């Protein structure tokens, strides 16, 4: 039976005790500090779909669609005995730069230029991480590195101010 | 006509306290008070338990350090123990152990898992009187965690939350005050006491921020904000958030307790009679108002 002890009890009561209406779900029970009273303006929906922020021009929103990125795992190097020999903790994150439609064309150009050395002959931008002992944390680190790469590629330094130009002219 | 002897006896009976264990004694000569001698130095007249300062052992006052300024007068207050009586400790539960319990059918993940379910495995002991707050989930084994589970613990870090959510599960951190925790960890014993299920108290001041934060999946946080944090965490840790609406266990995964509820399916104020298999609910409006407050 796929039921916990209180549920079993309530089921037994509803079947065997006459005149007792025991409701299985106490969704009816709301105390004075229930969530709808603490957050009256909210829809309280934990499954609400979030719209990912868009990247336009050189404003990278930070959103990376995971279905457009290839992640492979392999064994890390270094000491660690049986654990490092057997567990795949190294993460290899690949992203086809030219076909990434979630990035704007000018941003893709800048990435291709700045991170030429990280792009393979096939056009894949490769990010690797074996920083920690955990595959999950390494993937988080790889995502962080990828975002850092995109942000630095998108960064345009501000034009020199009049004072800087004056100083450069004087030299 | 009653004799003065009888009168005296009766007046005594009226005055004196009831005969009990505490005011009975043996007749003189009933007990032999002779002790074994232990040479010229033992027996009744010698040793620490016999007369004068020898009996009292001549102790100096507690904390006295034979003249120099004692520690308790030098440093009357130490900050290292400030708030020690408020700090709770949590029973660590690794993700690897959680997975093992599920794999070996020790813990079922087809019902919402909370403190009661975890204690029912019989593998842990929690003593709320020793300022233990419940369970905390630890990092060890997050890579091997594969179960889809609706779990409620007392503390969890980011990596653990990511590990539960990437497999399609839900995690909530909830506070149980000592009385509620005592009831939650041993429900059958609690029901046997025949008292109404209490309302769970809100967290103390130093913990309310933790449990109101959607990043920690606190039970007092706004679920809409929790939805946003789930999305952000999925982006941070590099996985796609599985759609819970498509899952067959949707109702189980989305089941949540009210902040005042201790047990799933039972309200505060109810008296559960396991022997007769009945639940008694309050009918008095004042009581109902109290338990719904």
Coordinates of C-alpha atoms in Angstrom, one line a residue:
Chain A
X1 CA 0.0 0.0 0.0
X2 CA 1.5 3.3 -1.0
X3 CA 0.4 5.1 2.2
X4 CA 2.1 6.5 5.3
X5 CA 0.9 5.7 8.8
X6 CA -1.5 8.7 9.2
X7 CA -3.0 8.0 5.8
X8 CA -3.6 4.4 6.6
X9 CA -5.2 5.4 9.8
X10 CA -7.5 7.8 8.1
X11 CA -8.4 5.3 5.4
X12 CA -9.2 2.7 8.1
X13 CA -11.4 5.2 9.9
X14 CA -13.3 6.2 6.8
X15 CA -14.0 2.6 6.0
X16 CA -14.7 1.1 9.4
X17 CA -16.0 3.8 11.7
X18 CA -19.6 4.9 10.8
X19 CA -20.5 8.5 10.7
X20 CA -17.0 9.7 10.7
X21 CA -15.9 11.8 7.8
X22 CA -12.2 11.8 8.0
X23 CA -10.8 13.7 5.0
X24 CA -7.5 12.4 3.7
X25 CA -6.0 15.7 2.7
X26 CA -6.1 18.4 5.3
X27 CA -5.8 20.9 2.5
X28 CA -8.7 22.5 4.4
X29 CA -6.5 23.2 7.4
X30 CA -5.1 26.7 7.3
X31 CA -3.6 28.3 10.4
X32 CA -3.2 32.0 11.0
X33 CA 0.3 31.8 9.6
X34 CA -0.4 29.8 6.5
X35 CA 1.4 30.9 3.4
X36 CA -1.6 32.6 1.8
X37 CA -1.9 34.8 4.8
X38 CA 1.8 35.7 4.9
X39 CA 1.9 36.3 1.1
X40 CA -1.6 37.4 0.2
X41 CA -0.5 38.9 -3.2
X42 CA 1.3 35.8 -4.4
X43 CA -0.1 32.9 -6.4
X44 CA 1.9 30.5 -4.3
X45 CA 2.7 28.3 -7.3
X46 CA 6.0 26.6 -6.9
X47 CA 5.7 25.1 -10.4
X48 CA 5.4 28.4 -12.1
X49 CA 7.3 28.4 -15.4
X50 CA 10.0 31.0 -15.5
X51 CA 10.7 32.9 -18.7
X52 CA 14.4 32.9 -19.3
X53 CA 15.9 36.4 -19.8
X54 CA 16.9 37.2 -23.3
X55 CA 20.3 38.3 -24.5
X56 CA 20.2 41.2 -26.9
X57 CA 23.3 42.8 -28.4
X58 CA 26.2 42.7 -26.0
X59 CA 24.0 42.5 -22.9
X60 CA 24.5 38.9 -21.9
X61 CA 21.6 37.9 -19.6
X62 CA 23.5 35.0 -18.0
X63 CA 21.0 32.4 -19.3
X64 CA 22.6 29.4 -20.9
X65 CA 20.1 26.8 -22.3
X66 CA 21.3 23.4 -21.2
X67 CA 19.8 21.6 -24.2
X68 CA 22.1 23.6 -26.5
X69 CA 25.2 22.6 -24.6
X70 CA 27.0 19.2 -24.6
X71 CA 28.3 17.9 -21.3
X72 CA 30.6 14.9 -21.1
X73 CA 32.2 13.4 -18.0
X74 CA 35.6 11.7 -17.7
X75 CA 38.0 10.8 -15.0
X76 CA 40.1 13.5 -13.4
X77 CA 43.8 13.5 -13.1
X78 CA 46.0 13.8 -10.1
X79 CA 46.3 11.8 -6.9
X80 CA 43.3 10.2 -5.3
X81 CA 43.7 6.4 -5.5
X82 CA 40.6 4.3 -6.3
X83 CA 38.2 7.3 -6.2
X84 CA 40.0 9.3 -8.8
X85 CA 40.6 6.2 -10.9
X86 CA 37.0 5.1 -11.0
X87 CA 34.7 8.2 -10.6
X88 CA 34.0 10.5 -13.5
X89 CA 34.4 13.9 -11.9
X90 CA 35.9 15.8 -14.7
X91 CA 33.4 17.8 -16.7
X92 CA 33.8 18.8 -20.4
X93 CA 31.3 21.5 -21.5
X94 CA 31.0 22.1 -25.3
X95 CA 29.1 24.8 -27.1
X96 CA 28.9 25.3 -30.9
X97 CA 29.5 29.0 -31.1
X98 CA 28.3 29.7 -34.7
X99 CA 24.9 27.9 -34.3
X100 CA 24.2 29.3 -30.8
X101 CA 21.0 31.3 -31.5
X102 CA 20.6 32.3 -27.9
X103 CA 23.6 34.6 -28.4
X104 CA 23.5 37.7 -30.6
X105 CA 25.7 37.7 -33.7
X106 CA 28.0 40.5 -32.4
X107 CA 28.6 38.6 -29.2
X108 CA 29.4 35.4 -31.0
X109 CA 31.9 37.3 -33.1
X110 CA 33.6 38.7 -30.0
X111 CA 33.7 35.3 -28.3
X112 CA 35.2 33.7 -31.4
X113 CA 37.9 36.5 -31.5
X114 CA 38.7 36.6 -27.8
X115 CA 38.6 32.9 -27.0
X116 CA 40.1 31.6 -30.3
X117 CA 42.4 29.3 -28.3
X118 CA 39.5 27.6 -26.6
X119 CA 37.7 26.9 -29.8
X120 CA 38.3 23.6 -31.6
X121 CA 38.6 23.2 -35.4
X122 CA 35.0 22.1 -35.5
X123 CA 33.9 25.4 -33.9
X124 CA 33.2 24.1 -30.4
X125 CA 34.0 26.4 -27.5
X126 CA 35.4 24.0 -24.8
X127 CA 35.3 24.6 -21.1
X128 CA 36.7 22.0 -18.7
X129 CA 36.7 21.6 -15.0
X130 CA 38.1 19.1 -12.5
X131 CA 38.4 21.5 -9.6
X132 CA 36.5 19.5 -6.9
X133 CA 35.8 15.9 -6.1
X134 CA 32.2 16.2 -7.1
X135 CA 30.9 16.0 -10.7
X136 CA 28.0 18.3 -9.8
X137 CA 30.2 21.0 -8.3
X138 CA 32.6 20.7 -11.3
X139 CA 29.7 21.3 -13.7
X140 CA 28.8 24.3 -11.7
X141 CA 32.4 25.5 -11.9
X142 CA 32.4 24.9 -15.7
X143 CA 29.1 26.9 -16.1
X144 CA 30.7 29.7 -14.1
X145 CA 33.7 29.7 -16.3
X146 CA 31.5 29.7 -19.4
X147 CA 29.5 32.7 -18.2
X148 CA 32.7 34.5 -17.2
X149 CA 34.1 34.0 -20.8
X150 CA 30.9 35.3 -22.3
X151 CA 30.8 38.3 -20.0
X152 CA 34.4 39.2 -20.6
X153 CA 33.9 38.8 -24.4
X154 CA 30.9 41.2 -24.2
X155 CA 32.7 43.8 -22.1
X156 CA 33.5 47.0 -24.0
X157 CA 35.8 49.3 -22.1
X158 CA 34.4 52.9 -21.8
X159 CA 35.9 55.4 -24.1
X160 CA 38.7 57.5 -22.7
X161 CA 37.5 60.7 -21.0
X162 CA 38.7 64.1 -22.0
X163 CA 41.2 64.1 -19.1
X164 CA 42.7 60.8 -20.2
X165 CA 43.0 62.1 -23.8
X166 CA 44.7 65.3 -22.6
X167 CA 47.1 63.3 -20.5
X168 CA 48.0 61.0 -23.4
X169 CA 48.5 64.0 -25.7
X170 CA 50.9 65.5 -23.2
X171 CA 53.1 62.5 -23.0
Chain B
X1 CA -19.1 8.3 78.4
X2 CA -15.7 8.2 76.7
X3 CA -12.6 8.0 78.8
X4 CA -9.9 10.7 78.7
X5 CA -7.6 8.1 77.2
X6 CA -9.9 7.6 74.3
X7 CA -10.5 11.3 74.0
X8 CA -6.8 11.8 73.9
X9 CA -6.3 9.2 71.3
X10 CA -9.1 10.6 69.1
X11 CA -7.7 14.1 69.4
X12 CA -4.3 12.8 68.4
X13 CA -5.9 11.1 65.4
X14 CA -7.4 14.4 64.4
X15 CA -4.2 16.4 64.7
X16 CA -1.6 14.1 63.5
X17 CA -0.8 13.6 59.7
X18 CA -1.9 10.5 57.9
X19 CA 0.4 7.5 58.4
X20 CA 2.6 7.1 55.3
X21 CA 6.0 5.8 54.3
X22 CA 7.5 9.1 55.2
X23 CA 6.5 9.1 58.8
X24 CA 7.1 5.5 59.8
X25 CA 10.2 4.4 61.6
X26 CA 11.5 1.3 63.1
X27 CA 11.1 0.4 66.8
X28 CA 14.1 1.3 69.0
X29 CA 16.4 -1.6 68.8
X30 CA 15.0 -3.0 65.6
X31 CA 18.2 -2.2 63.6
X32 CA 21.6 -3.1 64.6
X33 CA 23.8 -0.1 64.2
X34 CA 27.0 -1.8 64.8
X35 CA 29.5 -1.3 62.0
X36 CA 32.3 -3.6 61.2
X37 CA 35.5 -2.4 62.7
X38 CA 38.4 -1.8 60.4
X39 CA 41.3 -1.9 62.7
X40 CA 42.2 1.0 64.9
X41 CA 41.4 3.6 62.2
X42 CA 38.0 2.4 61.1
X43 CA 34.5 1.9 62.4
X44 CA 32.0 4.5 63.8
X45 CA 34.4 6.9 65.4
X46 CA 37.0 7.3 62.7
X47 CA 37.0 8.5 59.1
X48 CA 35.4 11.4 57.2
X49 CA 31.9 10.6 58.1
X50 CA 32.5 11.0 61.8
X51 CA 32.1 14.3 63.7
X52 CA 33.7 17.8 63.5
X53 CA 35.5 19.4 60.6
X54 CA 36.4 15.9 59.5
X55 CA 32.7 15.4 58.5
X56 CA 32.5 18.7 56.8
X57 CA 35.9 18.2 55.1
X58 CA 36.9 21.8 55.5
X59 CA 36.2 22.8 52.0
X60 CA 36.9 26.3 50.9
X61 CA 34.2 28.1 48.9
X62 CA 33.7 27.0 45.3
X63 CA 36.0 28.7 42.9
X64 CA 38.5 29.8 45.6
X65 CA 42.1 29.5 44.4
X66 CA 43.9 29.7 47.7
X67 CA 44.4 33.4 47.7
X68 CA 44.9 34.7 44.1
X69 CA 42.0 36.3 42.3
X70 CA 40.0 33.4 41.1
X71 CA 39.0 32.9 37.4
X72 CA 35.3 33.7 38.0
X73 CA 36.3 37.1 39.4
X74 CA 38.9 37.8 36.9
X75 CA 36.7 37.2 33.8
X76 CA 33.2 37.5 34.9
X77 CA 31.8 37.0 31.3
X78 CA 33.0 35.1 28.3
X79 CA 31.6 35.8 24.9
X80 CA 32.3 32.4 23.5
X81 CA 29.3 30.9 25.1
X82 CA 26.9 33.7 24.3
X83 CA 23.6 32.2 23.1
X84 CA 24.9 28.7 23.6
X85 CA 21.5 27.7 25.0
X86 CA 19.8 28.8 21.8
X87 CA 22.1 27.1 19.3
X88 CA 20.7 23.9 17.9
X89 CA 22.6 20.9 16.5
X90 CA 21.3 18.8 13.7
X91 CA 21.8 15.1 12.9
X92 CA 23.8 14.8 9.7
X93 CA 22.3 12.8 6.9
X94 CA 24.4 12.3 3.8
X95 CA 22.8 12.1 0.4
X96 CA 24.6 8.8 -0.2
X97 CA 22.9 7.4 2.9
X98 CA 19.6 8.7 1.9
X99 CA 19.9 7.0 -1.5
X100 CA 21.0 3.8 0.2
X101 CA 17.9 3.8 2.5
X102 CA 15.7 4.3 -0.5
X103 CA 17.4 1.6 -2.5
X104 CA 17.2 -0.9 0.3
X105 CA 13.5 -0.1 0.9
X106 CA 14.2 1.3 4.3
X107 CA 12.7 4.6 3.4
X108 CA 9.9 5.0 0.9
X109 CA 9.9 7.9 -1.5
X110 CA 6.3 7.4 -2.7
X111 CA 5.1 9.4 0.2
X112 CA 6.4 12.8 1.4
X113 CA 9.5 12.3 3.5
X114 CA 9.8 14.3 6.7
X115 CA 11.3 13.9 10.2
X116 CA 8.7 11.3 11.1
X117 CA 9.5 9.1 8.1
X118 CA 13.2 9.4 8.6
X119 CA 12.9 8.5 12.3
X120 CA 10.7 5.5 11.3
X121 CA 13.7 3.9 9.6
X122 CA 15.1 3.3 13.0
X123 CA 18.6 4.3 12.0
X124 CA 18.7 7.6 13.9
X125 CA 18.1 9.0 17.3
X126 CA 17.2 12.6 18.0
X127 CA 16.9 14.1 21.5
X128 CA 15.1 17.5 21.4
X129 CA 15.9 18.0 25.1
X130 CA 19.6 18.1 24.2
X131 CA 18.9 21.0 21.8
X132 CA 18.9 18.9 18.7
X133 CA 16.8 20.4 16.0
X134 CA 16.3 17.5 13.5
X135 CA 18.1 16.5 10.3
X136 CA 20.5 18.3 8.1
X137 CA 21.4 17.0 4.6
X138 CA 25.1 16.8 3.7
X139 CA 27.0 17.0 0.5
X140 CA 28.6 13.5 0.6
X141 CA 27.2 11.4 -2.3
X142 CA 25.3 14.1 -4.2
X143 CA 26.7 12.7 -7.5
X144 CA 25.1 9.3 -6.8
X145 CA 21.7 10.6 -5.7
X146 CA 19.1 9.5 -8.2
X147 CA 15.8 9.4 -6.4
X148 CA 12.8 11.7 -7.0
X149 CA 11.7 12.6 -3.6
X150 CA 9.6 15.2 -1.7
X151 CA 11.7 15.7 1.4
X152 CA 11.5 18.0 4.4
X153 CA 14.5 18.5 6.6
X154 CA 15.8 21.2 9.0
X155 CA 18.8 22.4 7.1
X156 CA 20.2 21.9 3.7
X157 CA 23.0 23.6 1.6
X158 CA 22.9 24.7 -2.0
X159 CA 24.5 21.7 -3.5
X160 CA 22.1 19.3 -1.7
X161 CA 19.1 21.3 -2.9
X162 CA 20.5 21.2 -6.5
X163 CA 21.0 17.5 -6.2
X164 CA 17.4 16.9 -5.1
X165 CA 15.9 19.2 -7.7
X166 CA 17.8 18.0 -10.7
X167 CA 16.2 14.6 -10.2
X168 CA 12.8 16.1 -10.2
X169 CA 12.3 16.2 -6.5
X170 CA 11.3 19.0 -4.0
X171 CA 13.1 19.9 -0.8
X172 CA 11.8 22.1 2.0
X173 CA 13.6 23.2 5.2
X174 CA 11.2 23.4 8.1
X175 CA 11.6 24.3 11.8
X176 CA 10.3 22.2 14.6
X177 CA 10.2 23.5 18.1
X178 CA 11.3 21.0 20.8
X179 CA 7.8 20.0 21.9
X180 CA 6.7 19.5 18.3
X181 CA 9.8 17.6 17.5
X182 CA 9.3 15.3 20.4
X183 CA 5.9 14.5 19.0
X184 CA 7.1 14.2 15.4
X185 CA 10.0 11.8 16.0
X186 CA 7.9 9.3 18.1
X187 CA 4.3 9.7 17.0
X188 CA 2.9 6.5 18.4
X189 CA 4.3 7.3 21.9
X190 CA 2.9 10.8 21.6
X191 CA -0.5 9.6 20.6
X192 CA -0.4 7.2 23.6
X193 CA -0.2 10.2 25.9
X194 CA -3.8 11.1 24.9
X195 CA -3.2 14.9 24.5
X196 CA -4.2 17.1 21.6
X197 CA -1.6 17.5 18.8
X198 CA 0.0 20.9 19.5
X199 CA 0.5 23.7 17.0
X200 CA 4.0 23.9 15.7
X201 CA 5.7 27.1 16.9
X202 CA 7.4 29.5 14.5
X203 CA 11.2 29.7 14.5
X204 CA 13.0 31.9 17.0
X205 CA 14.4 35.3 15.9
X206 CA 17.8 34.1 14.9
X207 CA 16.3 31.3 12.6
X208 CA 13.4 33.0 11.1
X209 CA 15.5 34.6 8.3
X210 CA 16.8 31.2 7.3
X211 CA 13.4 29.7 7.0
X212 CA 11.9 32.6 5.2
X213 CA 14.5 32.6 2.5
X214 CA 13.5 31.0 -0.8
X215 CA 17.2 30.2 -1.5
X216 CA 17.1 27.8 1.4
X217 CA 13.7 26.5 0.3
X218 CA 12.4 27.6 3.7
X219 CA 8.8 26.6 4.6
X220 CA 7.9 30.2 5.3
X221 CA 9.2 31.5 2.0
X222 CA 6.9 32.6 -0.9
X223 CA 6.5 29.5 -3.2
X224 CA 6.5 31.8 -6.3
X225 CA 10.0 33.0 -5.2
X226 CA 11.0 29.5 -4.6
X227 CA 10.0 28.7 -8.2
X228 CA 12.3 31.4 -9.4
X229 CA 15.2 30.2 -7.2
X230 CA 14.7 26.7 -8.5
X231 CA 15.2 28.1 -12.0
X232 CA 18.3 30.1 -11.0
X233 CA 19.8 27.1 -9.2
X234 CA 19.3 24.9 -12.2
X235 CA 21.1 27.5 -14.3
X236 CA 23.9 27.8 -11.8
X237 CA 24.5 24.0 -11.5
X238 CA 23.9 23.3 -15.2
X239 CA 20.9 21.1 -15.4
X240 CA 17.4 21.4 -16.9
X241 CA 14.7 21.6 -14.3
X242 CA 12.4 18.5 -14.8
X243 CA 8.7 19.4 -15.4
X244 CA 6.8 18.3 -12.3
X245 CA 3.4 18.6 -14.1
X246 CA 4.4 15.7 -16.3
X247 CA 5.3 13.5 -13.3
X248 CA 2.9 10.7 -12.2
X249 CA 3.8 11.6 -8.6
X250 CA 2.8 15.2 -8.9
X251 CA 0.4 15.3 -5.9
X252 CA 3.0 13.7 -3.6
X253 CA 5.8 16.0 -4.7
X254 CA 3.8 19.1 -4.3
X255 CA 2.3 18.2 -0.9
X256 CA 3.2 20.7 1.8
X257 CA 2.4 21.1 5.5
X258 CA 0.9 24.2 6.9
X259 CA 3.5 26.0 9.1
X260 CA 1.5 25.0 12.2
X261 CA 1.2 21.4 11.2
X262 CA 3.3 18.6 12.7
X263 CA 2.1 15.6 10.8
X264 CA 0.9 15.2 7.3
X265 CA -2.9 14.5 7.4
X266 CA -3.4 15.5 11.0
X267 CA -4.5 18.9 12.4
X268 CA -3.4 20.6 15.6
X269 CA -6.1 20.0 18.3
X270 CA -7.0 16.5 17.2
X271 CA -6.5 13.6 19.7
X272 CA -5.5 10.4 18.0
X273 CA -6.7 7.3 19.8
X274 CA -4.7 4.4 18.3
X275 CA -6.2 1.8 20.7
X276 CA -9.8 2.4 19.7
X277 CA -8.8 3.7 16.2
X278 CA -10.6 7.0 16.5
X279 CA -9.7 10.6 16.1
X280 CA -11.3 13.1 18.5
X281 CA -11.7 16.6 17.2
X282 CA -12.5 19.6 19.3
X283 CA -16.0 21.1 19.1
X284 CA -15.7 24.0 21.5
X285 CA -15.4 27.2 19.4
X286 CA -12.7 28.6 21.7
X287 CA -10.6 25.6 21.3
X288 CA -11.1 25.5 17.5
X289 CA -10.1 29.2 17.3
X290 CA -6.9 28.5 19.4
X291 CA -5.8 25.5 17.3
X292 CA -6.4 27.4 14.1
X293 CA -4.5 30.5 15.2

